[in-house]
mmCIF file of N, CA and C in Angstrom:
data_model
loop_
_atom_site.group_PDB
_atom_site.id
_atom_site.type_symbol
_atom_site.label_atom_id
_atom_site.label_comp_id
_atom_site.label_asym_id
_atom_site.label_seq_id
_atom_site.Cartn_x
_atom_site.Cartn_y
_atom_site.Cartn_z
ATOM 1 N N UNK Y 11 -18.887 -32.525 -0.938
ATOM 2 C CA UNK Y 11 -17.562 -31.928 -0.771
ATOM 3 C C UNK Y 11 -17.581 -31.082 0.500
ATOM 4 N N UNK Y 12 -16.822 -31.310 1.534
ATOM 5 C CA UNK Y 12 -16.730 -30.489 2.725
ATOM 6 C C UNK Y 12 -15.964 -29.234 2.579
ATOM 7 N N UNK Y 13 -16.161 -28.590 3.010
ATOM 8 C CA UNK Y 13 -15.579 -26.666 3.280
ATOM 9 C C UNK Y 13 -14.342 -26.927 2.897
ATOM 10 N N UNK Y 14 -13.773 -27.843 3.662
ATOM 11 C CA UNK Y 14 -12.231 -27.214 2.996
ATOM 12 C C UNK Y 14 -11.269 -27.867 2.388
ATOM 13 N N UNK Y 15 -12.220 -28.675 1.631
ATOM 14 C CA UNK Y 15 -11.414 -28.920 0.205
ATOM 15 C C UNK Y 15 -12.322 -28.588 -1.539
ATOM 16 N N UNK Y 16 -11.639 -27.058 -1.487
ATOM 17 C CA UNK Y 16 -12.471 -26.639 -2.218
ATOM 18 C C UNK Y 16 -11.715 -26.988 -4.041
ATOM 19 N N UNK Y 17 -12.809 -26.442 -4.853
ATOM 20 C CA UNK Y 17 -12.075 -26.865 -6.355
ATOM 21 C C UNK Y 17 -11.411 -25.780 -6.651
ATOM 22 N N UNK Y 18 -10.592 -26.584 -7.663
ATOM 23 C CA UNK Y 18 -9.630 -25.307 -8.090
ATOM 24 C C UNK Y 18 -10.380 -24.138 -9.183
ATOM 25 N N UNK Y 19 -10.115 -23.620 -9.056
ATOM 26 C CA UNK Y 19 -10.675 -22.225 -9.668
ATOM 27 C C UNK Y 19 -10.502 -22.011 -11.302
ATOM 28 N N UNK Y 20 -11.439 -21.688 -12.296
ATOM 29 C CA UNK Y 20 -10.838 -21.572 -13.643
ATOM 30 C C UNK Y 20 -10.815 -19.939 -13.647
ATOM 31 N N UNK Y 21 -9.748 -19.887 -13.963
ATOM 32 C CA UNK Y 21 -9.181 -18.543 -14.504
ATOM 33 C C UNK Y 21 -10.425 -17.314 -14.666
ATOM 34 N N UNK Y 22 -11.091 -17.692 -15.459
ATOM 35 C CA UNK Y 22 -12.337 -16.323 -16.016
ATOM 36 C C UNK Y 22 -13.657 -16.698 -14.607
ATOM 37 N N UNK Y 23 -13.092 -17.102 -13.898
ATOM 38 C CA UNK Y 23 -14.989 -17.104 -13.050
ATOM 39 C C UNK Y 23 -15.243 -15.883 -12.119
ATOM 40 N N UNK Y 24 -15.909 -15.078 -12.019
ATOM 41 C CA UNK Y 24 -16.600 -14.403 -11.060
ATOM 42 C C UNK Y 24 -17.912 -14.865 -10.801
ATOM 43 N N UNK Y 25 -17.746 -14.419 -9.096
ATOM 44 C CA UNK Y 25 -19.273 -15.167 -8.457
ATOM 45 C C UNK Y 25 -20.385 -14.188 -9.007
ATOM 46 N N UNK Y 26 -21.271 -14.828 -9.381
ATOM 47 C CA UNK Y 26 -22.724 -13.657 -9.823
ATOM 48 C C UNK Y 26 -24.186 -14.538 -8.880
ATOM 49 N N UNK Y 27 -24.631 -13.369 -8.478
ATOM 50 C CA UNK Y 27 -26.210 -13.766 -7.625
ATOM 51 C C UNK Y 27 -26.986 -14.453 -8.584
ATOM 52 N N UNK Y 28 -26.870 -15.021 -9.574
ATOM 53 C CA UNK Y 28 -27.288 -16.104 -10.264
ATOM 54 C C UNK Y 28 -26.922 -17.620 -9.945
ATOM 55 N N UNK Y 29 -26.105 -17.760 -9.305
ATOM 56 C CA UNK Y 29 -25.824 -19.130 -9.099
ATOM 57 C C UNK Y 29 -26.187 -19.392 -7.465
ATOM 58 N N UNK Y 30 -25.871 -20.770 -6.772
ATOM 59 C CA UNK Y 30 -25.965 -20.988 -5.798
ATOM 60 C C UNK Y 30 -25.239 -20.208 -4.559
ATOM 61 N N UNK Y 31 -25.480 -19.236 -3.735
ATOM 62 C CA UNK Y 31 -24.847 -18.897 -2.554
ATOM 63 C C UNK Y 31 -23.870 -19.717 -2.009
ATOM 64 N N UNK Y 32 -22.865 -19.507 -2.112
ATOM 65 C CA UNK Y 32 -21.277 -19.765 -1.342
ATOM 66 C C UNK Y 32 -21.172 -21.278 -2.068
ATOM 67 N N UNK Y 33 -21.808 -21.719 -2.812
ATOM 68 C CA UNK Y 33 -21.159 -22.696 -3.847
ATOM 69 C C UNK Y 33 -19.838 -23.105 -3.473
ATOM 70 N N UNK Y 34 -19.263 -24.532 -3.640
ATOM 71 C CA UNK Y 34 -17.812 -24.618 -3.905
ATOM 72 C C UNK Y 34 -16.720 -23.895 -4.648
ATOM 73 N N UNK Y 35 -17.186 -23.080 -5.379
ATOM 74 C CA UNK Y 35 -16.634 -22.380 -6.486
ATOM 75 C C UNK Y 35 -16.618 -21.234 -5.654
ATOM 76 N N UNK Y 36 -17.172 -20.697 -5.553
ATOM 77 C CA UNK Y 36 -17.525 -19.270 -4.897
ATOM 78 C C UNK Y 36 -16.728 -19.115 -3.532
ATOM 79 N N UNK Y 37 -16.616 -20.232 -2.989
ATOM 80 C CA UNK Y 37 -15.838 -19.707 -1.533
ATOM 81 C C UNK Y 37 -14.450 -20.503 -2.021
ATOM 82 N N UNK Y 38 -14.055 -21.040 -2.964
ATOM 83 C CA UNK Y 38 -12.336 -20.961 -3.689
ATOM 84 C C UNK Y 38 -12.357 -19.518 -4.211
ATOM 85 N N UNK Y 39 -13.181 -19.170 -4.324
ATOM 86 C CA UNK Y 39 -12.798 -17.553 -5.026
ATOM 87 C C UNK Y 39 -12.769 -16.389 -4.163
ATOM 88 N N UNK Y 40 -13.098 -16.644 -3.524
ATOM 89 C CA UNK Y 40 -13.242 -15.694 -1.906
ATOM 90 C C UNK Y 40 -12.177 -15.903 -0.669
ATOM 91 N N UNK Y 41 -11.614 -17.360 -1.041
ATOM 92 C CA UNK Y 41 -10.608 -18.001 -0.454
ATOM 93 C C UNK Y 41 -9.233 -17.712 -0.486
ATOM 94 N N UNK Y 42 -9.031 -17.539 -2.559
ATOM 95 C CA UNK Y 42 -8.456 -17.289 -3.327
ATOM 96 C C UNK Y 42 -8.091 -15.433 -3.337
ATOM 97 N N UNK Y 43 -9.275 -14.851 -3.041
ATOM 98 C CA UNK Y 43 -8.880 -13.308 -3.262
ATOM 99 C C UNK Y 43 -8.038 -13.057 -1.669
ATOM 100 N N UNK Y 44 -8.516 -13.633 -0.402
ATOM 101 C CA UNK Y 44 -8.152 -13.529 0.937
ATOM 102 C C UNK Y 44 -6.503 -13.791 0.866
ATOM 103 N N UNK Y 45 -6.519 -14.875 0.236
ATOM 104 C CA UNK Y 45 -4.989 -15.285 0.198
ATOM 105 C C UNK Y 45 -3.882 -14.491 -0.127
ATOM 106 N N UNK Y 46 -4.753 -13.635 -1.494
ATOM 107 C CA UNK Y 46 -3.878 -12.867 -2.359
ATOM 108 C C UNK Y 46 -3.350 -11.617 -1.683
ATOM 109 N N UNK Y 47 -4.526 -11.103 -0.928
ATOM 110 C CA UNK Y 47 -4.744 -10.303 -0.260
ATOM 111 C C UNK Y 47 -3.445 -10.029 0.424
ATOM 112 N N UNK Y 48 -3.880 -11.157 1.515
ATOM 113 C CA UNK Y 48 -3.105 -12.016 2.526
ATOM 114 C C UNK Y 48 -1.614 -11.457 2.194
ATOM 115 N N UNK Y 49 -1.153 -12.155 1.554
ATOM 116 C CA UNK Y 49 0.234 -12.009 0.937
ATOM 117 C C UNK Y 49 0.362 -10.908 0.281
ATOM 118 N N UNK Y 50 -0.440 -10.188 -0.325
ATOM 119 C CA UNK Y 50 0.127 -9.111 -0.531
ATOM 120 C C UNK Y 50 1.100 -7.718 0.601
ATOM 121 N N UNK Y 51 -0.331 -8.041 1.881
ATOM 122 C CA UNK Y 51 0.158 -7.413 2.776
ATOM 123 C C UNK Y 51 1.822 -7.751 3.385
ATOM 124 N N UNK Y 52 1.435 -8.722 3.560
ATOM 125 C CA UNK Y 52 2.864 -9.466 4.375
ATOM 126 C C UNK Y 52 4.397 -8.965 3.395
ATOM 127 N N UNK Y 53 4.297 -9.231 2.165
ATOM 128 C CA UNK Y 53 5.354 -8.687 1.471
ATOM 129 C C UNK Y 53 5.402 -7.145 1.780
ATOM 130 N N UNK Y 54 4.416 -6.549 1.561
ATOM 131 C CA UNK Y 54 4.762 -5.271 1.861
ATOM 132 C C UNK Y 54 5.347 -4.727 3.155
ATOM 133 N N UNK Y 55 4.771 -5.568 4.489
ATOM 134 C CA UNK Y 55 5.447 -5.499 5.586
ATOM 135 C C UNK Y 55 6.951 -6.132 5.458
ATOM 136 N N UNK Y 56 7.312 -7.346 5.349
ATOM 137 C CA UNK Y 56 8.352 -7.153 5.106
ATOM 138 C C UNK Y 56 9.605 -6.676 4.542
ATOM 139 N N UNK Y 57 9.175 -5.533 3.223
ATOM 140 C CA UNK Y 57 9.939 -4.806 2.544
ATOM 141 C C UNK Y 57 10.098 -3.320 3.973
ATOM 142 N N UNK Y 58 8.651 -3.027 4.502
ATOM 143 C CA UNK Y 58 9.404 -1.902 5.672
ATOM 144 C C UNK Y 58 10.076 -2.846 6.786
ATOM 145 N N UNK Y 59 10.123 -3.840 6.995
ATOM 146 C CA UNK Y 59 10.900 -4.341 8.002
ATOM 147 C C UNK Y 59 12.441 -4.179 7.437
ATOM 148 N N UNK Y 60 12.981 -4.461 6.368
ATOM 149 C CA UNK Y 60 13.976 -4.730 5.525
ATOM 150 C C UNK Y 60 14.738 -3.019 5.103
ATOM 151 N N UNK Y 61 13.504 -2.091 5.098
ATOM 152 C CA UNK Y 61 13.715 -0.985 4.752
ATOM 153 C C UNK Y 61 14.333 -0.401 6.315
ATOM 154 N N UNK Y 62 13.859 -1.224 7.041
ATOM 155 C CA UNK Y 62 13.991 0.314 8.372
ATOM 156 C C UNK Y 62 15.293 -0.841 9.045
ATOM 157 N N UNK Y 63 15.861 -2.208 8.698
ATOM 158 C CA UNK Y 63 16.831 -2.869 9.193
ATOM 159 C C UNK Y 63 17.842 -1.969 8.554
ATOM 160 N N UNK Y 64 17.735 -1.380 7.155
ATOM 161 C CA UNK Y 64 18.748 -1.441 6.362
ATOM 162 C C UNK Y 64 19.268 -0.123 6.980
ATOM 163 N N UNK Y 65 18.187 0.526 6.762
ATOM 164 C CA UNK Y 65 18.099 2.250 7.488
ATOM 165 C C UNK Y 65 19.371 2.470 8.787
ATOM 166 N N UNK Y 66 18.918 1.230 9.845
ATOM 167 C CA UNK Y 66 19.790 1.802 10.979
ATOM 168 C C UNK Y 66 18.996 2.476 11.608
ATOM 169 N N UNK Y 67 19.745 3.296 12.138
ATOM 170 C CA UNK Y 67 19.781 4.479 12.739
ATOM 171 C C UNK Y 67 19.361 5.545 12.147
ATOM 172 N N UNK Y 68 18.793 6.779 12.307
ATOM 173 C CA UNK Y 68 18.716 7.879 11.972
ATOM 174 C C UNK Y 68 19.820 8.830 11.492
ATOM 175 N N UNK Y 69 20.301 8.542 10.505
ATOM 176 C CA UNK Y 69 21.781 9.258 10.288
ATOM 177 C C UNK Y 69 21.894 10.664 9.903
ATOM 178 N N UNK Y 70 20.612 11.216 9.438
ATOM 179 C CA UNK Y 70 20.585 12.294 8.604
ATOM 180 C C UNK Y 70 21.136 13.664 9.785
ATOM 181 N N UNK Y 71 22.219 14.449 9.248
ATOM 182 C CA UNK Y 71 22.881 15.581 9.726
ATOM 183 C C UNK Y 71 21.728 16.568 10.347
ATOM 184 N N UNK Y 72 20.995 16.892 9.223
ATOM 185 C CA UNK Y 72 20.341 18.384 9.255
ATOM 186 C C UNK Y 72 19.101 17.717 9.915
ATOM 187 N N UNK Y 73 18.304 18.308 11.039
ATOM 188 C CA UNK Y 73 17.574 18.612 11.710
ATOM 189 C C UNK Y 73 16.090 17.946 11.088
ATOM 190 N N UNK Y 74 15.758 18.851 10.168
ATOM 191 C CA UNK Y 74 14.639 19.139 9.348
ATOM 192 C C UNK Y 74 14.185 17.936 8.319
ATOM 193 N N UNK Y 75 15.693 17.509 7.976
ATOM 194 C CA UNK Y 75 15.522 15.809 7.625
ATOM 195 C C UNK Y 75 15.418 14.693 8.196
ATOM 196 N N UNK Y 76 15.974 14.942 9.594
ATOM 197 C CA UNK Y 76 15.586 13.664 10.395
ATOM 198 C C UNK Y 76 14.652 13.816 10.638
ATOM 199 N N UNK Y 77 13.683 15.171 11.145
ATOM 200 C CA UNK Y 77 12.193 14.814 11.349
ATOM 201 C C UNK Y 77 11.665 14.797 10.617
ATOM 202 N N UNK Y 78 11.553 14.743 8.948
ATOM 203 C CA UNK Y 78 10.796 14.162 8.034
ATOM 204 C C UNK Y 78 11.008 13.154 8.234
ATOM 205 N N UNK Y 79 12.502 12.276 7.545
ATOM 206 C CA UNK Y 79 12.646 10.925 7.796
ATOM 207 C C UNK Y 79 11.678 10.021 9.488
ATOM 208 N N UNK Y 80 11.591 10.577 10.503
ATOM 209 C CA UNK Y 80 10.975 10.570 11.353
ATOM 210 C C UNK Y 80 9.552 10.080 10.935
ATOM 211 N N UNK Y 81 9.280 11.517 10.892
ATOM 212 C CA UNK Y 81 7.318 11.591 10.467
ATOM 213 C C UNK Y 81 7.321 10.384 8.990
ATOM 214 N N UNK Y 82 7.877 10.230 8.381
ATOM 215 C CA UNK Y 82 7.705 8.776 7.497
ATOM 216 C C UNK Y 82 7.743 7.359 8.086
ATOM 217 N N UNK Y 83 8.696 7.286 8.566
ATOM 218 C CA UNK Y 83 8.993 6.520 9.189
ATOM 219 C C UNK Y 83 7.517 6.036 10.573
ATOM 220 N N UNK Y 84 7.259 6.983 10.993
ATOM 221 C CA UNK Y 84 5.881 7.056 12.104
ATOM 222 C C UNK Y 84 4.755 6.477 11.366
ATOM 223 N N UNK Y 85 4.439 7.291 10.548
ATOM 224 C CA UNK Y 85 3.585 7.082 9.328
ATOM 225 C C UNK Y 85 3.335 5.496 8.812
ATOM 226 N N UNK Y 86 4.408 4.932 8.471
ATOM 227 C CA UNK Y 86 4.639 3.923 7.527
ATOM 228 C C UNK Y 86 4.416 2.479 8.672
ATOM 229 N N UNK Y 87 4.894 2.930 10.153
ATOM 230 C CA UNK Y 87 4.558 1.609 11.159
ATOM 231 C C UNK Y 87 3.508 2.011 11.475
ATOM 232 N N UNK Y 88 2.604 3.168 11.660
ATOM 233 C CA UNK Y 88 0.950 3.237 11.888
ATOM 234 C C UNK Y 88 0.060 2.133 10.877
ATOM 235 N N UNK Y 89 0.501 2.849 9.344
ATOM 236 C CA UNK Y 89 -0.098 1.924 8.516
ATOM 237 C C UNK Y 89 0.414 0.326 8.314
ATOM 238 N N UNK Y 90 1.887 -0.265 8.701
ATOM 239 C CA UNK Y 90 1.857 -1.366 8.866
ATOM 240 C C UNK Y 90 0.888 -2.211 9.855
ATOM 241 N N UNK Y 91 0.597 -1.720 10.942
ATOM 242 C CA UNK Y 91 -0.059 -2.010 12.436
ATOM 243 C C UNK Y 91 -1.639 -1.829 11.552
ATOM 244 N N UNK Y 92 -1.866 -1.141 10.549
ATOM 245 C CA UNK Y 92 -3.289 -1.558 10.689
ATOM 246 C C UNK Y 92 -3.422 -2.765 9.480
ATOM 247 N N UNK Y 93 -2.652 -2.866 8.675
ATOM 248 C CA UNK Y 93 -2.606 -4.056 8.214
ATOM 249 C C UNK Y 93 -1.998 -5.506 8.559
ATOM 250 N N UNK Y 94 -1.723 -5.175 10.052
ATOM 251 C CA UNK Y 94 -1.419 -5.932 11.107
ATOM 252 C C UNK Y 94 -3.131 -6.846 11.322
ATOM 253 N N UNK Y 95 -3.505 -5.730 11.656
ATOM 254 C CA UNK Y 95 -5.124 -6.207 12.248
ATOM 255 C C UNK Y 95 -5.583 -6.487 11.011
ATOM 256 N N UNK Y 96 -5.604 -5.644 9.750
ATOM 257 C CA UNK Y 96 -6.441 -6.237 9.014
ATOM 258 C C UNK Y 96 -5.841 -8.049 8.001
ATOM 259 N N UNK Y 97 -4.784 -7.979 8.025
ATOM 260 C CA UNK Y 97 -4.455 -9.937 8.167
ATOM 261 C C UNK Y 97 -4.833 -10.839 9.242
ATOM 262 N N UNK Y 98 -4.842 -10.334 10.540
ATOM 263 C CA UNK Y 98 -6.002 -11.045 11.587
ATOM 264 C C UNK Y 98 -6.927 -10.937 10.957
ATOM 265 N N UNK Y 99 -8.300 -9.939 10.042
ATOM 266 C CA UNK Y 99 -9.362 -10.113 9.864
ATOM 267 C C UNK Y 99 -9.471 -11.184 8.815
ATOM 268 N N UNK Y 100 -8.396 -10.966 8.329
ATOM 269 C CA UNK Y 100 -8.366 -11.879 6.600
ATOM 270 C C UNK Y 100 -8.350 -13.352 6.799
ATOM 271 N N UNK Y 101 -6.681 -13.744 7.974
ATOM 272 C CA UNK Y 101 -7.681 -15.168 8.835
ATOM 273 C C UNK Y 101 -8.457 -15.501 9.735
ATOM 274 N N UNK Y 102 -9.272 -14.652 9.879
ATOM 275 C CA UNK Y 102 -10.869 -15.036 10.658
ATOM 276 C C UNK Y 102 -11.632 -15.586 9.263
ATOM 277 N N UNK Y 103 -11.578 -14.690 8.289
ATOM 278 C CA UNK Y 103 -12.498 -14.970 6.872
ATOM 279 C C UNK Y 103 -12.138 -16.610 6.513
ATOM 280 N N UNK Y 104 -10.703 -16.560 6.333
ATOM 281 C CA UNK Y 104 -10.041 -17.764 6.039
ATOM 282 C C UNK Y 104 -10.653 -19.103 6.525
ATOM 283 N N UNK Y 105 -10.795 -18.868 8.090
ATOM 284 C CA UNK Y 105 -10.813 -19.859 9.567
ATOM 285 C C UNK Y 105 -13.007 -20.158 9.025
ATOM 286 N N UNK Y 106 -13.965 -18.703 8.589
ATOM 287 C CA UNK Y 106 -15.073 -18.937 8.325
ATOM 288 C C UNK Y 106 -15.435 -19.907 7.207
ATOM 289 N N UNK Y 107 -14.413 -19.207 6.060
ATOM 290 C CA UNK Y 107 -14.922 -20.423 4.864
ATOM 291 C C UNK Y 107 -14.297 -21.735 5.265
ATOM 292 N N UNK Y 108 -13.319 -22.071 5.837
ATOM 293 C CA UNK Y 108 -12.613 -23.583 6.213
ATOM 294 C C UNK Y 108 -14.042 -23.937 7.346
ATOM 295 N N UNK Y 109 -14.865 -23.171 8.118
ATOM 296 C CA UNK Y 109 -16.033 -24.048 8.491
ATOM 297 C C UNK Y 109 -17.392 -23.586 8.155
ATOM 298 N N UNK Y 110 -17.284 -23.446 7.162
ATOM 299 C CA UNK Y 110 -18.751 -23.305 6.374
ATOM 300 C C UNK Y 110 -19.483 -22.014 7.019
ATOM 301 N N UNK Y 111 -18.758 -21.105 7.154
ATOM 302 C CA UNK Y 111 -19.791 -20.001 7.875
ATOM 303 C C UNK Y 111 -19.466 -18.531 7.069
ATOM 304 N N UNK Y 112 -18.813 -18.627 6.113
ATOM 305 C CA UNK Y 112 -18.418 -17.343 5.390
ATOM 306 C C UNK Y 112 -19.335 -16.897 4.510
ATOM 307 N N UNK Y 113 -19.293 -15.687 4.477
ATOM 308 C CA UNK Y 113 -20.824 -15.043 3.960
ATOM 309 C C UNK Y 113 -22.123 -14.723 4.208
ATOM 310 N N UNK Y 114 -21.864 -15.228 5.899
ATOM 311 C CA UNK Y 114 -23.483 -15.370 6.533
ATOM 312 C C UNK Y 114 -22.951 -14.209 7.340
ATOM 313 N N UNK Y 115 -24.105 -13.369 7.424
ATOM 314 C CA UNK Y 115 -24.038 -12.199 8.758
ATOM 315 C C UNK Y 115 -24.195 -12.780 9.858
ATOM 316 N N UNK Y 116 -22.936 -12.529 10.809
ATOM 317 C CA UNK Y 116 -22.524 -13.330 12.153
ATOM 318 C C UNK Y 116 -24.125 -12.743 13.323
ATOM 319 N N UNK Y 117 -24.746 -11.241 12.750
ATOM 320 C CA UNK Y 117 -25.771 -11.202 13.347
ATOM 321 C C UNK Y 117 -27.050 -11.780 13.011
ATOM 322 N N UNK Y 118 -27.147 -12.078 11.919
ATOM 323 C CA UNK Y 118 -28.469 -12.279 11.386
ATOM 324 C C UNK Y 118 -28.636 -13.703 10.530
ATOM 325 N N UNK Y 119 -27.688 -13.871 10.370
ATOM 326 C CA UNK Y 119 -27.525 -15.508 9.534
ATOM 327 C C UNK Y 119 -27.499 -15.253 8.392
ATOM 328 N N UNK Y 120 -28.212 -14.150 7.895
ATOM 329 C CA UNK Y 120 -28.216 -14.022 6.454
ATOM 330 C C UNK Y 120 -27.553 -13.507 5.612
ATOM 331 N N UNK Y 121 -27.283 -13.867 4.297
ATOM 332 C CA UNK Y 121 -26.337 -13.922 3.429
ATOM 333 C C UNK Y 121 -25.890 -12.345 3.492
ATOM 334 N N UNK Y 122 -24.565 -12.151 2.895
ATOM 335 C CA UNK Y 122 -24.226 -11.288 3.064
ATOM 336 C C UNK Y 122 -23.804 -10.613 1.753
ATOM 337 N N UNK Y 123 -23.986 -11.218 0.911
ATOM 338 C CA UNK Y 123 -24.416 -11.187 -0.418
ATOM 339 C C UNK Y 123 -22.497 -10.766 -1.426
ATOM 340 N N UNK Y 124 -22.538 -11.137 -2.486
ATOM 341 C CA UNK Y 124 -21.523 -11.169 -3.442
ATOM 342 C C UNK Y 124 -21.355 -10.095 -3.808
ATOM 343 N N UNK Y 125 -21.516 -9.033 -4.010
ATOM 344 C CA UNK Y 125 -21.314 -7.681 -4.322
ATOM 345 C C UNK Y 125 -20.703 -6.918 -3.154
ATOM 346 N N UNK Y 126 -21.035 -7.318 -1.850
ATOM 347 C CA UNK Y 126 -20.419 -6.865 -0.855
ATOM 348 C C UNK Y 126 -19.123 -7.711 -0.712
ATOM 349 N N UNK Y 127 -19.336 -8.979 -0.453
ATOM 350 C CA UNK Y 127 -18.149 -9.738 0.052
ATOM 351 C C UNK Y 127 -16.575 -8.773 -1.338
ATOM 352 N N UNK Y 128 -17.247 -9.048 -2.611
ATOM 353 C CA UNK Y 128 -16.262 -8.929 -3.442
ATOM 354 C C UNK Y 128 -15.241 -7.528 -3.178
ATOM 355 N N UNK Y 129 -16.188 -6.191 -2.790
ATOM 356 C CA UNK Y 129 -15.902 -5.263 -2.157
ATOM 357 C C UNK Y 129 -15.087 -5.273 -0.844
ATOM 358 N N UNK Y 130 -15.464 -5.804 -0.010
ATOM 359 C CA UNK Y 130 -15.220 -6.334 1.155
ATOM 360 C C UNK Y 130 -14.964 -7.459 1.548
ATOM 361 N N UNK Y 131 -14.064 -8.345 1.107
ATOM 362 C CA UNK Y 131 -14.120 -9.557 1.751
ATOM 363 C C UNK Y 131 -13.938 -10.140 2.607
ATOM 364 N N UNK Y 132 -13.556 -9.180 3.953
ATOM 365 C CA UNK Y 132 -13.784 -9.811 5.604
ATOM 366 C C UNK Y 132 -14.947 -9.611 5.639
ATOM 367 N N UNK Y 133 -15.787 -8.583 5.287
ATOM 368 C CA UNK Y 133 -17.457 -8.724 5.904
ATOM 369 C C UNK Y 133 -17.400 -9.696 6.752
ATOM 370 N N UNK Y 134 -18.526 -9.093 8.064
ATOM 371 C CA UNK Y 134 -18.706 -10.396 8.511
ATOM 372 C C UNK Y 134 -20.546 -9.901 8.874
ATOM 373 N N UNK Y 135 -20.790 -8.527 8.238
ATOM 374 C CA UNK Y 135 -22.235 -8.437 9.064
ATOM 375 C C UNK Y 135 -22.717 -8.135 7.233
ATOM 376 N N UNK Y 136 -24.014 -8.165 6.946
ATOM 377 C CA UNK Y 136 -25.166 -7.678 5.692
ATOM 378 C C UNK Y 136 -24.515 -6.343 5.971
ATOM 379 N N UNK Y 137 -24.870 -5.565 5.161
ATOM 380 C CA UNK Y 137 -24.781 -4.225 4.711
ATOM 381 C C UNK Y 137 -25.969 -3.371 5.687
ATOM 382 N N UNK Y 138 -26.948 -3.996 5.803
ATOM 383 C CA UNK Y 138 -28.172 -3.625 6.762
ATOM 384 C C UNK Y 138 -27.903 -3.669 8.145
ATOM 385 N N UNK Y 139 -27.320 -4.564 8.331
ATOM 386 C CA UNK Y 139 -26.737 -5.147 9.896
ATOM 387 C C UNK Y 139 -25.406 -4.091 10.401
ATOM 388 N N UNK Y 140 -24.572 -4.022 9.425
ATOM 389 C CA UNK Y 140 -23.670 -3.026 9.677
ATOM 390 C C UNK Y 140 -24.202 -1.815 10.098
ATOM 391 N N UNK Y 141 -25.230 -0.947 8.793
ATOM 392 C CA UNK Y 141 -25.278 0.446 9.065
ATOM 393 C C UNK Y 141 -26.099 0.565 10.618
ATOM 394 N N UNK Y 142 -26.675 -0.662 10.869
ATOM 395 C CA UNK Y 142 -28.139 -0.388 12.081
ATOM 396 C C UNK Y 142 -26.975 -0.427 13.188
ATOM 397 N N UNK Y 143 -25.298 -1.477 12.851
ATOM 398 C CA UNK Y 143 -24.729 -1.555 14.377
ATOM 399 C C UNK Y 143 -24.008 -0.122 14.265
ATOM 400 N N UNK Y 144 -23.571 0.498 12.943
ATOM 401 C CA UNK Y 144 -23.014 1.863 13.112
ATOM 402 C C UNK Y 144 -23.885 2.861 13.656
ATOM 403 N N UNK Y 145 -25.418 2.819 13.446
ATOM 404 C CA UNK Y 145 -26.310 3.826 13.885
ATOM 405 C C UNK Y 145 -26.335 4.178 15.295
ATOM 406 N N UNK Y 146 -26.194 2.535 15.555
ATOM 407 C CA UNK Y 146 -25.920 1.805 17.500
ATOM 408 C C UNK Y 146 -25.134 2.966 17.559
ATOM 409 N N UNK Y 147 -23.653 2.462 17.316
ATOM 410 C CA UNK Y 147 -22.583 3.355 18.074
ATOM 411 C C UNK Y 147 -22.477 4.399 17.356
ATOM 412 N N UNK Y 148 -23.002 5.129 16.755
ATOM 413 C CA UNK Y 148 -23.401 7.210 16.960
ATOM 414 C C UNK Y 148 -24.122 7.139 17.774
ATOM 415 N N UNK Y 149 -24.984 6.861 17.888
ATOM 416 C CA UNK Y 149 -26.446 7.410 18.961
ATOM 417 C C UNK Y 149 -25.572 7.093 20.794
ATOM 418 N N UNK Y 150 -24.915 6.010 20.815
ATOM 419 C CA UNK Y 150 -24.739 5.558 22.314
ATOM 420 C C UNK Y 150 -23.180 6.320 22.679
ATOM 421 N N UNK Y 151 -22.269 6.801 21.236
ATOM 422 C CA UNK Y 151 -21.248 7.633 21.897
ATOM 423 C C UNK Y 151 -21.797 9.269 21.865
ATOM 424 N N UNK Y 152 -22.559 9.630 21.573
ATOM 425 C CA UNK Y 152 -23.176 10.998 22.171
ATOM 426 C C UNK Y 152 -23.749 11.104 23.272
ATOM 427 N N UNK Y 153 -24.522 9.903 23.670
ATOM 428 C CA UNK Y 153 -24.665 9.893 25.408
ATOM 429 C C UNK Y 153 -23.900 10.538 26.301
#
């Protein structure tokens, strides 16, 4: 069975480090959470797109309410914009399991293990690989 035609998923499965690494099963379920993900975000962006069409303009009289309404409003497209980037990360994950490379640390090859992915499911480095590239950049931005 090639990468990307994976099986359909039964209802009760979670991946456990007992079975085969990235299995057919295992990357529909990783596929499956990305998607959900996926779409979850996007609805939510489009409810503030819908929210701030409906909005208009800034109508509020008193001062003190338009710059709340303001500072929410600021607020709410900061956090859209980072779930901007983080749905780019979600189809990179997407684009990895469609070619057989999801779950492998892009530095090290090695697995990146099910307890993390499930936590994290863009991972793209081991948990080891991460903290040594975070150690990288403390030590080289105090220079």
């Amino acid at each position: 069975m090639s990468s990307n035609t994976l099986p359909l998923l039964p209802a009760d499965y979670r991946p456990s480090e007992d079975e085969e690494y990235m299995n057919p099963l295992m990357r529909a379920f990783f596929r499956q959470k990305l998607l959900l993900w996926r779409t979850e975000l996007l609805r939510e962006s489009s409810e503030t797109l819908n929210s701030l069409h409906e909005d208009g303009g800034l109508q509020e009289p008193d001062i003190a309410d338009r710059a709340t309404l303001e500072t929410d409003r600021a607020l709410e497209l900061r956090t859209r914009d980072r779930e901007r980037k983080l749905i780019s990360k979600i189809d990179a994950a997407l684009q990895r399991i469609h070619d057989g490379e999801y779950g492998y640390c892009e530095e090290t090859g090695e697995p990146i293990g099910v307890r993390r992915l499930e936590a994290r499911p863009i991972a793209t480095m081991s948990l080891e690989a991460q903290e040594r590239h975070e150690r990288m950049e403390r030590t080289h931005r105090d220079d």
